[in-house]
Short mmCIF file of C-alpha atoms in Angstrom, two decimals:
data_model
loop_
_atom_site.label_atom_id
_atom_site.label_comp_id
_atom_site.label_asym_id
_atom_site.label_seq_id
_atom_site.Cartn_x
_atom_site.Cartn_y
_atom_site.Cartn_z
CA MET A 1 0.00 0.00 0.00
CA ASN A 2 3.00 2.23 0.71
CA ARG A 3 1.00 4.98 2.39
CA THR A 4 3.15 7.47 4.25
CA ALA A 5 0.32 8.15 6.65
CA ARG A 6 0.27 4.45 7.46
CA SER A 7 3.97 4.04 8.12
CA GLY A 8 5.21 0.49 8.34
CA THR A 9 3.26 -0.92 5.40
CA GLU A 10 5.90 -2.57 3.26
CA PRO A 11 6.10 -1.81 -0.46
CA ARG A 12 4.64 -4.56 -2.59
CA THR A 13 6.77 -6.26 -5.20
CA PRO A 14 5.52 -5.25 -8.65
CA ALA A 15 3.80 -7.90 -10.70
CA ARG A 16 6.14 -9.91 -12.90
CA GLY A 17 7.01 -7.86 -15.96
CA ALA A 18 5.41 -4.71 -14.54
CA PRO A 19 7.36 -1.47 -14.54
CA VAL A 20 8.50 -0.24 -11.17
CA HIS A 21 6.73 2.94 -10.01
CA HIS A 22 8.39 5.26 -7.58
CA HIS A 23 5.98 6.09 -4.77
CA HIS A 24 6.47 8.05 -1.61
CA THR A 25 8.85 6.35 0.78
CA PRO A 26 7.06 5.07 3.89
CA THR A 27 8.46 5.72 7.33
CA PRO A 28 10.12 2.47 8.42
CA GLY A 29 9.89 0.61 11.65
CA THR A 30 6.23 0.45 12.61
CA ARG A 31 5.03 -2.73 10.89
CA THR A 32 6.12 -4.63 14.00
CA ALA A 33 3.98 -2.36 16.14
CA ARG A 34 1.05 -2.74 13.77
CA SER A 35 1.43 -6.51 13.83
CA ALA A 36 1.51 -6.49 17.62
CA ALA A 37 -1.60 -4.35 17.66
CA ALA A 38 -3.25 -6.77 15.25
CA LEU A 39 -2.44 -9.64 17.61
CA LEU A 40 -4.05 -7.79 20.50
CA LEU A 41 -7.13 -7.11 18.37
CA ALA A 42 -7.26 -10.76 17.39
CA ALA A 43 -7.03 -11.89 20.98
CA ALA A 44 -9.77 -9.49 22.03
CA ALA A 45 -12.01 -10.67 19.22
CA ALA A 46 -11.45 -14.29 20.13
CA LEU A 47 -12.39 -13.62 23.74
CA THR A 48 -15.52 -11.64 22.99
CA GLY A 49 -16.99 -14.04 20.44
CA CYS A 50 -19.53 -13.00 17.83
CA GLU A 51 -20.87 -9.51 18.17
CA ARG A 52 -24.40 -8.58 17.20
CA GLY A 53 -24.43 -8.20 13.44
CA SER A 54 -21.40 -10.42 12.87
CA SER A 55 -21.29 -12.64 9.82
CA SER A 56 -21.98 -16.29 10.58
CA ASP A 57 -19.36 -17.16 7.95
CA SER A 58 -16.53 -15.40 9.78
CA GLY A 59 -17.81 -15.64 13.31
CA ASP A 60 -17.09 -19.36 13.59
CA SER A 61 -13.36 -18.85 13.01
CA PRO A 62 -11.63 -16.67 15.61
CA ALA A 63 -8.86 -14.39 14.42
CA THR A 64 -5.44 -15.96 14.84
CA ALA A 65 -1.87 -14.75 15.08
CA ASP A 66 -1.10 -16.21 11.66
CA GLY A 67 -4.12 -14.61 10.02
CA CYS A 68 -4.28 -16.41 6.68
CA PRO A 69 -0.79 -16.53 5.11
CA ALA A 70 -1.72 -18.18 1.79
CA VAL A 71 -4.85 -16.06 1.30
CA ARG A 72 -2.93 -12.95 2.29
CA ALA A 73 -0.13 -13.68 -0.20
CA ARG A 74 -2.65 -14.01 -3.05
CA ALA A 75 -4.36 -10.82 -1.90
CA GLU A 76 -1.11 -8.87 -1.86
CA ASP A 77 -0.29 -9.98 -5.41
CA ALA A 78 -3.77 -9.03 -6.64
CA VAL A 79 -3.70 -5.65 -4.91
CA GLY A 80 -0.24 -4.88 -6.27
CA GLY A 81 -1.49 -5.47 -9.80
CA ALA A 82 -4.64 -3.39 -9.26
CA GLU A 83 -2.62 -0.44 -7.97
CA ARG A 84 -0.73 -0.09 -11.23
CA THR A 85 -1.40 3.20 -12.97
CA ASP A 86 0.08 2.46 -16.41
CA VAL A 87 -3.09 0.84 -17.74
CA PRO A 88 -3.34 1.29 -21.53
CA TRP A 89 -6.60 1.43 -23.45
CA ASN A 90 -7.79 -2.13 -24.12
CA GLY A 91 -11.28 -1.27 -25.30
CA PRO A 92 -12.78 -1.15 -28.79
CA THR A 93 -10.81 0.43 -31.63
CA THR A 94 -13.34 -0.23 -34.40
CA GLY A 95 -17.06 0.36 -34.74
CA PRO A 96 -19.70 2.30 -36.67
CA ARG A 97 -19.21 5.94 -37.62
CA ALA A 98 -21.26 8.51 -35.73
CA VAL A 99 -25.01 8.55 -36.44
CA ALA A 100 -26.25 12.13 -36.57
CA GLY A 101 -29.05 13.93 -34.77
CA ARG A 102 -29.89 11.68 -31.86
CA THR A 103 -31.24 12.52 -28.40
CA LEU A 104 -30.59 10.59 -25.18
CA VAL A 105 -32.32 10.78 -21.81
CA PHE A 106 -30.29 9.74 -18.77
CA VAL A 107 -32.69 8.60 -16.04
CA ALA A 108 -30.73 8.79 -12.78
CA GLN A 109 -31.51 6.72 -9.69
CA THR A 110 -30.47 9.82 -7.76
CA MET A 111 -28.03 12.53 -8.66
CA THR A 112 -26.92 12.58 -5.02
CA ASN A 113 -25.13 9.30 -5.85
CA PRO A 114 -21.77 10.60 -7.10
CA GLY A 115 -21.24 7.55 -9.30
CA VAL A 116 -24.52 8.14 -11.12
CA ALA A 117 -23.72 11.85 -11.45
CA GLY A 118 -20.22 11.07 -12.76
CA ALA A 119 -21.53 8.68 -15.39
CA ALA A 120 -24.13 11.28 -16.45
CA ASP A 121 -21.38 13.88 -16.84
CA GLY A 122 -19.42 11.43 -19.00
CA VAL A 123 -22.47 10.92 -21.22
CA ARG A 124 -22.91 14.68 -21.59
CA GLU A 125 -19.24 15.12 -22.52
CA ALA A 126 -19.28 12.33 -25.10
CA ALA A 127 -22.59 13.51 -26.55
CA ARG A 128 -21.09 16.93 -27.24
CA VAL A 129 -18.30 15.25 -29.18
CA ILE A 130 -20.55 12.98 -31.23
CA GLY A 131 -23.10 15.78 -31.76
CA TRP A 132 -26.13 14.54 -29.79
CA ASN A 133 -28.44 16.11 -27.24
CA VAL A 134 -28.75 14.77 -23.68
CA ARG A 135 -31.28 15.40 -20.94
CA VAL A 136 -30.85 14.13 -17.37
CA ILE A 137 -33.92 13.35 -15.25
CA ASP A 138 -33.38 12.73 -11.54
CA GLY A 139 -35.43 9.92 -10.00
CA GLY A 140 -34.70 11.18 -6.51
CA GLY A 141 -33.81 7.76 -5.14
CA THR A 142 -37.39 6.59 -4.54
CA PRO A 143 -39.36 3.95 -6.50
CA ALA A 144 -42.13 6.43 -7.27
CA GLY A 145 -39.65 9.10 -8.34
CA ILE A 146 -37.76 6.73 -10.62
CA GLN A 147 -40.98 5.48 -12.22
CA ALA A 148 -42.11 9.06 -12.80
CA ALA A 149 -38.70 9.92 -14.30
CA MET A 150 -38.93 6.96 -16.69
CA SER A 151 -42.45 7.99 -17.72
CA GLU A 152 -41.21 11.53 -18.36
CA ALA A 153 -38.32 10.15 -20.42
CA LEU A 154 -40.70 8.13 -22.59
CA ALA A 155 -42.92 11.17 -23.13
CA LEU A 156 -39.94 12.98 -24.67
CA ARG A 157 -39.69 10.26 -27.36
CA PRO A 158 -35.88 10.13 -27.26
CA SER A 159 -33.64 8.03 -29.47
CA GLY A 160 -32.38 6.13 -26.41
CA ILE A 161 -32.71 5.98 -22.61
CA VAL A 162 -29.98 5.33 -20.04
CA ILE A 163 -31.02 3.29 -17.00
CA GLY A 164 -28.74 5.12 -14.57
CA GLY A 165 -28.04 3.01 -11.49
CA PHE A 166 -31.41 1.41 -10.71
CA ASP A 167 -33.09 -1.96 -11.26
CA PRO A 168 -35.02 -1.89 -14.57
CA ASN A 169 -37.48 -4.38 -13.06
CA SER A 170 -38.64 -1.59 -10.73
CA THR A 171 -39.94 0.23 -13.84
CA SER A 172 -41.09 -2.83 -15.78
CA GLN A 173 -44.10 -1.07 -17.33
CA GLN A 174 -41.99 1.78 -18.65
CA VAL A 175 -39.31 -0.63 -19.88
CA ALA A 176 -41.98 -2.58 -21.78
CA ARG A 177 -43.25 0.65 -23.34
CA ALA A 178 -39.71 1.59 -24.41
CA ASN A 179 -39.23 -1.79 -26.05
CA ALA A 180 -42.58 -1.54 -27.80
CA ALA A 181 -41.51 1.85 -29.16
CA ASP A 182 -38.11 0.45 -30.29
CA ILE A 183 -36.25 2.81 -27.95
CA PRO A 184 -32.98 1.09 -27.01
CA LEU A 185 -32.05 0.99 -23.33
CA VAL A 186 -28.47 1.03 -22.09
CA GLY A 187 -27.86 0.43 -18.40
CA TRP A 188 -25.22 1.82 -16.08
CA HIS A 189 -24.97 -0.46 -13.03
CA ALA A 190 -28.52 -1.51 -13.88
CA VAL A 191 -28.00 -5.26 -13.58
CA ALA A 192 -25.28 -7.34 -11.94
CA SER A 193 -23.30 -8.24 -15.07
CA PRO A 194 -21.82 -6.19 -17.89
CA GLY A 195 -23.03 -6.71 -21.45
CA PRO A 196 -26.41 -7.31 -23.14
CA SER A 197 -29.35 -8.41 -21.01
CA ARG A 198 -32.39 -10.31 -22.26
CA GLN A 199 -34.37 -10.05 -19.03
CA PRO A 200 -34.68 -7.20 -18.32
CA PRO A 201 -34.17 -6.20 -21.96
CA LEU A 202 -31.12 -3.94 -22.26
CA PHE A 203 -29.00 -3.41 -25.36
CA THR A 204 -26.10 -3.59 -22.92
CA ASN A 205 -25.15 -2.78 -19.33
CA VAL A 206 -22.04 -0.71 -18.67
CA THR A 207 -20.17 -1.56 -15.49
CA THR A 208 -17.02 -3.12 -14.19
CA ARG A 209 -17.39 -6.76 -13.17
CA VAL A 210 -18.96 -6.67 -9.73
CA GLU A 211 -17.18 -9.89 -8.80
CA ALA A 212 -13.81 -8.34 -9.53
CA VAL A 213 -14.59 -5.11 -7.65
CA ALA A 214 -15.89 -6.98 -4.60
CA ARG A 215 -12.96 -9.37 -4.56
CA ILE A 216 -10.23 -6.75 -4.86
CA SER A 217 -11.76 -4.48 -2.19
CA ALA A 218 -11.89 -7.40 0.26
CA GLN A 219 -8.39 -8.45 -0.74
CA TRP A 220 -7.18 -4.93 0.01
CA VAL A 221 -8.48 -5.30 3.57
CA ILE A 222 -6.82 -8.71 3.92
CA ALA A 223 -3.50 -7.42 2.58
CA ASP A 224 -3.58 -4.12 4.44
CA SER A 225 -4.35 -5.79 7.78
CA ASP A 226 -1.84 -8.64 7.41
CA GLY A 227 -4.82 -10.98 7.61
CA ASN A 228 -6.10 -9.73 10.99
CA ALA A 229 -9.00 -7.28 10.88
CA GLY A 230 -12.36 -6.39 12.33
CA VAL A 231 -14.50 -5.18 9.44
CA VAL A 232 -17.76 -3.29 8.97
CA VAL A 233 -19.48 -3.53 5.56
CA PHE A 234 -21.85 -0.76 4.42
CA THR A 235 -24.41 -1.55 1.73
CA ASP A 236 -27.79 -0.60 0.24
CA ALA A 237 -29.80 -3.81 0.04
CA SER A 238 -32.61 -2.05 -1.83
CA ILE A 239 -30.42 -1.99 -4.96
CA PRO A 240 -29.87 -5.57 -6.24
CA PHE A 241 -26.51 -4.64 -7.76
CA ALA A 242 -25.27 -3.16 -4.48
CA LYS A 243 -26.62 -6.02 -2.38
CA HIS A 244 -24.94 -8.55 -4.65
CA LYS A 245 -21.66 -6.65 -4.40
CA SER A 246 -21.73 -6.56 -0.60
CA GLU A 247 -22.53 -10.27 -0.38
CA LEU A 248 -19.52 -10.99 -2.59
CA ILE A 249 -17.38 -8.77 -0.35
CA ARG A 250 -18.55 -10.66 2.70
CA LYS A 251 -17.79 -13.98 1.02
CA GLU A 252 -14.26 -12.92 0.07
CA LEU A 253 -13.51 -11.56 3.55
CA ALA A 254 -14.55 -14.92 4.97
CA THR A 255 -11.72 -16.65 3.07
CA CYS A 256 -9.31 -15.25 5.67
CA ARG A 257 -9.86 -16.78 9.09
CA GLY A 258 -8.17 -13.83 10.78
CA VAL A 259 -10.77 -11.39 9.42
CA ARG A 260 -13.98 -10.94 11.41
CA LEU A 261 -17.08 -9.26 10.03
CA LEU A 262 -18.20 -7.12 12.94
CA SER A 263 -21.33 -5.69 11.34
CA TYR A 264 -23.19 -5.62 8.03
CA GLU A 265 -24.89 -2.23 7.82
CA ASN A 266 -27.81 -1.80 5.41
CA ILE A 267 -28.27 1.94 4.84
CA PRO A 268 -30.16 3.02 1.67
CA ILE A 269 -28.12 5.54 -0.29
CA PRO A 270 -30.86 8.23 -0.17
CA ASP A 271 -30.79 7.93 3.65
CA ALA A 272 -27.01 7.81 3.97
CA SER A 273 -26.51 11.45 4.96
CA SER A 274 -28.95 11.20 7.87
CA ARG A 275 -28.36 7.62 9.02
CA THR A 276 -24.64 6.99 8.52
CA PRO A 277 -23.36 9.41 11.21
CA ARG A 278 -25.67 7.85 13.83
CA GLU A 279 -24.77 4.30 12.82
CA VAL A 280 -21.04 5.03 12.83
CA SER A 281 -21.25 6.56 16.30
CA SER A 282 -23.04 3.44 17.50
CA LEU A 283 -20.49 1.15 15.85
CA LEU A 284 -17.58 3.03 17.40
CA SER A 285 -19.20 2.68 20.80
CA ARG A 286 -19.84 -1.04 20.34
CA PHE A 287 -16.58 -2.15 18.75
CA GLN A 288 -14.09 0.55 19.71
CA ASP A 289 -10.55 -0.52 18.66
CA ARG A 290 -11.73 -3.87 17.31
CA TRP A 291 -13.07 -1.99 14.28
CA THR A 292 -9.95 -1.76 12.09
CA HIS A 293 -11.31 -1.63 8.51
CA SER A 294 -14.46 -0.84 6.55
CA VAL A 295 -15.70 -1.63 3.06
CA ALA A 296 -18.62 0.29 1.52
CA ILE A 297 -20.40 -0.40 -1.76
CA ASN A 298 -20.17 3.34 -2.47
CA ASP A 299 -17.64 5.95 -1.35
CA LEU A 300 -20.36 8.36 -0.22
CA TYR A 301 -20.82 6.44 3.04
CA PHE A 302 -17.39 7.65 4.16
CA ALA A 303 -18.24 11.25 3.36
CA ASP A 304 -21.22 10.90 5.67
CA ALA A 305 -19.21 8.96 8.27
CA ALA A 306 -16.45 11.55 8.57
CA PRO A 307 -18.23 13.83 11.08
CA ALA A 308 -18.89 10.89 13.42
CA PHE A 309 -15.27 9.73 13.21
CA ARG A 310 -14.10 13.27 13.85
CA ALA A 311 -16.47 13.74 16.80
CA ALA A 312 -15.13 10.52 18.32
CA GLY A 313 -11.58 11.84 18.10
CA ARG A 314 -10.48 9.43 15.38
CA LYS A 315 -7.62 10.58 13.18
CA GLY A 316 -8.34 11.03 9.50
CA SER A 317 -5.57 8.60 8.62
CA GLY A 318 -7.34 5.81 10.51
CA PRO A 319 -8.12 3.34 11.95
CA PRO A 320 -10.60 2.24 10.86
CA PHE A 321 -9.04 2.18 7.39
CA ASN A 322 -11.80 2.57 4.83
CA ILE A 323 -12.07 1.42 1.22
CA GLY A 324 -14.92 2.19 -1.15
CA ALA A 325 -15.89 -0.58 -3.56
CA GLY A 326 -17.16 2.09 -5.98
CA ASP A 327 -17.61 4.57 -7.40
CA GLY A 328 -14.48 6.72 -7.12
CA ASP A 329 -16.07 10.15 -7.33
CA PRO A 330 -13.90 13.28 -6.93
CA SER A 331 -14.76 13.76 -3.25
CA ALA A 332 -13.52 10.23 -2.51
CA PHE A 333 -10.20 11.03 -4.20
CA GLN A 334 -9.99 14.22 -2.14
CA ARG A 335 -10.53 12.30 1.10
CA ILE A 336 -7.91 9.75 0.07
CA ASN A 337 -5.36 12.34 -1.05
CA SER A 338 -5.76 14.30 2.20
CA ARG A 339 -5.99 11.11 4.31
CA GLN A 340 -9.32 12.08 5.79
CA TYR A 341 -11.29 8.98 6.78
CA GLN A 342 -10.77 7.07 3.55
CA ALA A 343 -7.66 5.13 2.59
CA ALA A 344 -8.58 3.67 -0.79
CA THR A 345 -11.25 3.27 -3.44
CA VAL A 346 -11.94 0.90 -6.33
CA PRO A 347 -13.05 3.62 -8.73
CA GLU A 348 -15.34 3.18 -11.66
CA PRO A 349 -13.84 4.98 -14.66
CA LEU A 350 -16.92 7.20 -14.73
CA SER A 351 -15.97 9.46 -17.61
CA LEU A 352 -14.92 6.50 -19.75
CA GLN A 353 -18.18 4.73 -18.94
CA GLY A 354 -20.15 7.77 -20.07
CA TRP A 355 -18.29 7.67 -23.37
CA GLN A 356 -18.88 3.93 -23.61
CA ILE A 357 -22.62 4.45 -23.07
CA VAL A 358 -22.73 6.86 -26.01
CA ASP A 359 -20.71 4.45 -28.15
CA GLU A 360 -23.04 1.59 -27.27
CA PHE A 361 -26.05 3.66 -28.35
CA ASN A 362 -24.26 4.49 -31.60
CA ARG A 363 -23.82 0.76 -32.18
CA ALA A 364 -27.50 0.16 -31.40
CA PHE A 365 -28.59 2.91 -33.81
CA SER A 366 -26.32 1.43 -36.50
CA GLY A 367 -27.59 -2.13 -36.11
CA SER A 368 -24.26 -3.32 -34.70
CA PRO A 369 -23.84 -5.56 -31.64
CA ALA A 370 -22.69 -4.21 -28.29
CA SER A 371 -18.94 -3.74 -27.93
CA GLY A 372 -18.48 -6.21 -25.08
CA TYR A 373 -15.93 -3.94 -23.39
CA VAL A 374 -15.50 -4.16 -19.61
CA ALA A 375 -13.16 -1.75 -17.84
CA PRO A 376 -10.46 -3.26 -15.60
CA VAL A 377 -10.51 -2.89 -11.81
CA HIS A 378 -8.13 -0.42 -10.21
CA ILE A 379 -7.28 0.60 -6.64
CA THR A 380 -6.53 4.24 -5.90
CA THR A 381 -4.59 5.26 -2.79
CA ALA A 382 -2.80 8.45 -1.78
CA ASP A 383 0.43 6.94 -3.11
CA ASN A 384 -0.69 6.25 -6.67
CA SER A 385 -3.31 8.95 -7.34
CA GLU A 386 -0.71 11.67 -8.02
CA GLY A 387 -3.24 14.16 -6.68
CA ALA A 388 -5.88 13.29 -9.30
CA THR A 389 -9.60 13.32 -8.52
CA THR A 390 -10.65 10.71 -11.10
CA TRP A 391 -9.26 7.57 -12.67
CA ASN A 392 -9.70 6.44 -16.25
CA PRO A 393 -7.53 4.27 -18.50
CA SER A 394 -5.59 6.42 -20.92
CA GLY A 395 -6.53 6.74 -24.57
CA TYR A 396 -10.30 6.16 -24.44
CA GLN A 397 -11.32 9.58 -25.79
CA GLU A 398 -8.96 9.30 -28.73
CA ALA A 399 -10.17 5.77 -29.46
CA TYR A 400 -13.85 6.71 -29.49
CA ARG A 401 -13.25 9.88 -31.53
CA LYS A 402 -11.46 7.77 -34.14
CA ILE A 403 -14.30 5.24 -34.22
CA TRP A 404 -16.95 7.93 -34.60
CA GLY A 405 -14.97 10.02 -37.07
CA ARG A 406 -15.12 13.00 -34.70
#
């Protein structure tokens, strides 16, 4: 991880054949202290048994001094690869030329979700390049609001509609009307898997692979903690995609017997600003120093948690050390860069995904199949962000401009 604020974390060996990147030099000599602290945490966890809200998968195996050496070694290798920043464009380089005069409507689950807002901004940017019009309609994060937004989108008779971060099955009537009107639908985090979907009917769904994002975020915790951690997972079980992601995170954490799931917190994203501070205060009171790490399905939970951590006298550089398993919005990068209550994120390349959405619509309008592109997973920390507030593979804008002839 190599974070200067977390002195004592040893530099990882680069993946075989990978170029060596020169990061900030960590202050030596405290890994031993961290390991000793981890042993004390493990012993305390073993004595106290399962806490309320603990995972049954991890609760049966008390944390041990050895943690999980084999699992930890695999995690460290995976995390080292995901922290690389020299990721070249590996997406499409061929496709149909730009179709002229089209209009898209981006129906957003809620624009308070920074991932949704970032993807919408990417669509707007790409649409300007290809020469299309875009309108964004905010569903407000409620079923009724999203259904009303979809109905409004259909009334505009657009060329295509983006399902922006919500379950299409929650608007099944509107989806059926769109299909009957031959209006193609492209999802962003709309279903669990990337690519075309037959049920619900989507031309394609743009997302990273949720399995890969969940796995690498849990592996970061395993690697960062040397296989000894007390973890809280934050999720929104009302969104199938998010619930699936958090279940995968929980499953991966359970592969390390030294990692205990202290609590699995279900906080709907629209309620996060009001509920997260209260829940974090309660968790700090219950678990105190046993809470060493957190994983959230969306970075925004840590923005809302920061006041509670601060009020409790916790340092911004942790513990608990927090990683967001999406979406990597600018505020998350700012927290990471300033070491304020977030240590890492697995960012969605939001701008790239907006461009991909536009390209997928262009393929749909041209009678071509979906591109099949899936962006790779990446981990951003203070040591590899270089002060940036977003992450995208290099070369995507040039590639899409060349495809479209723009």
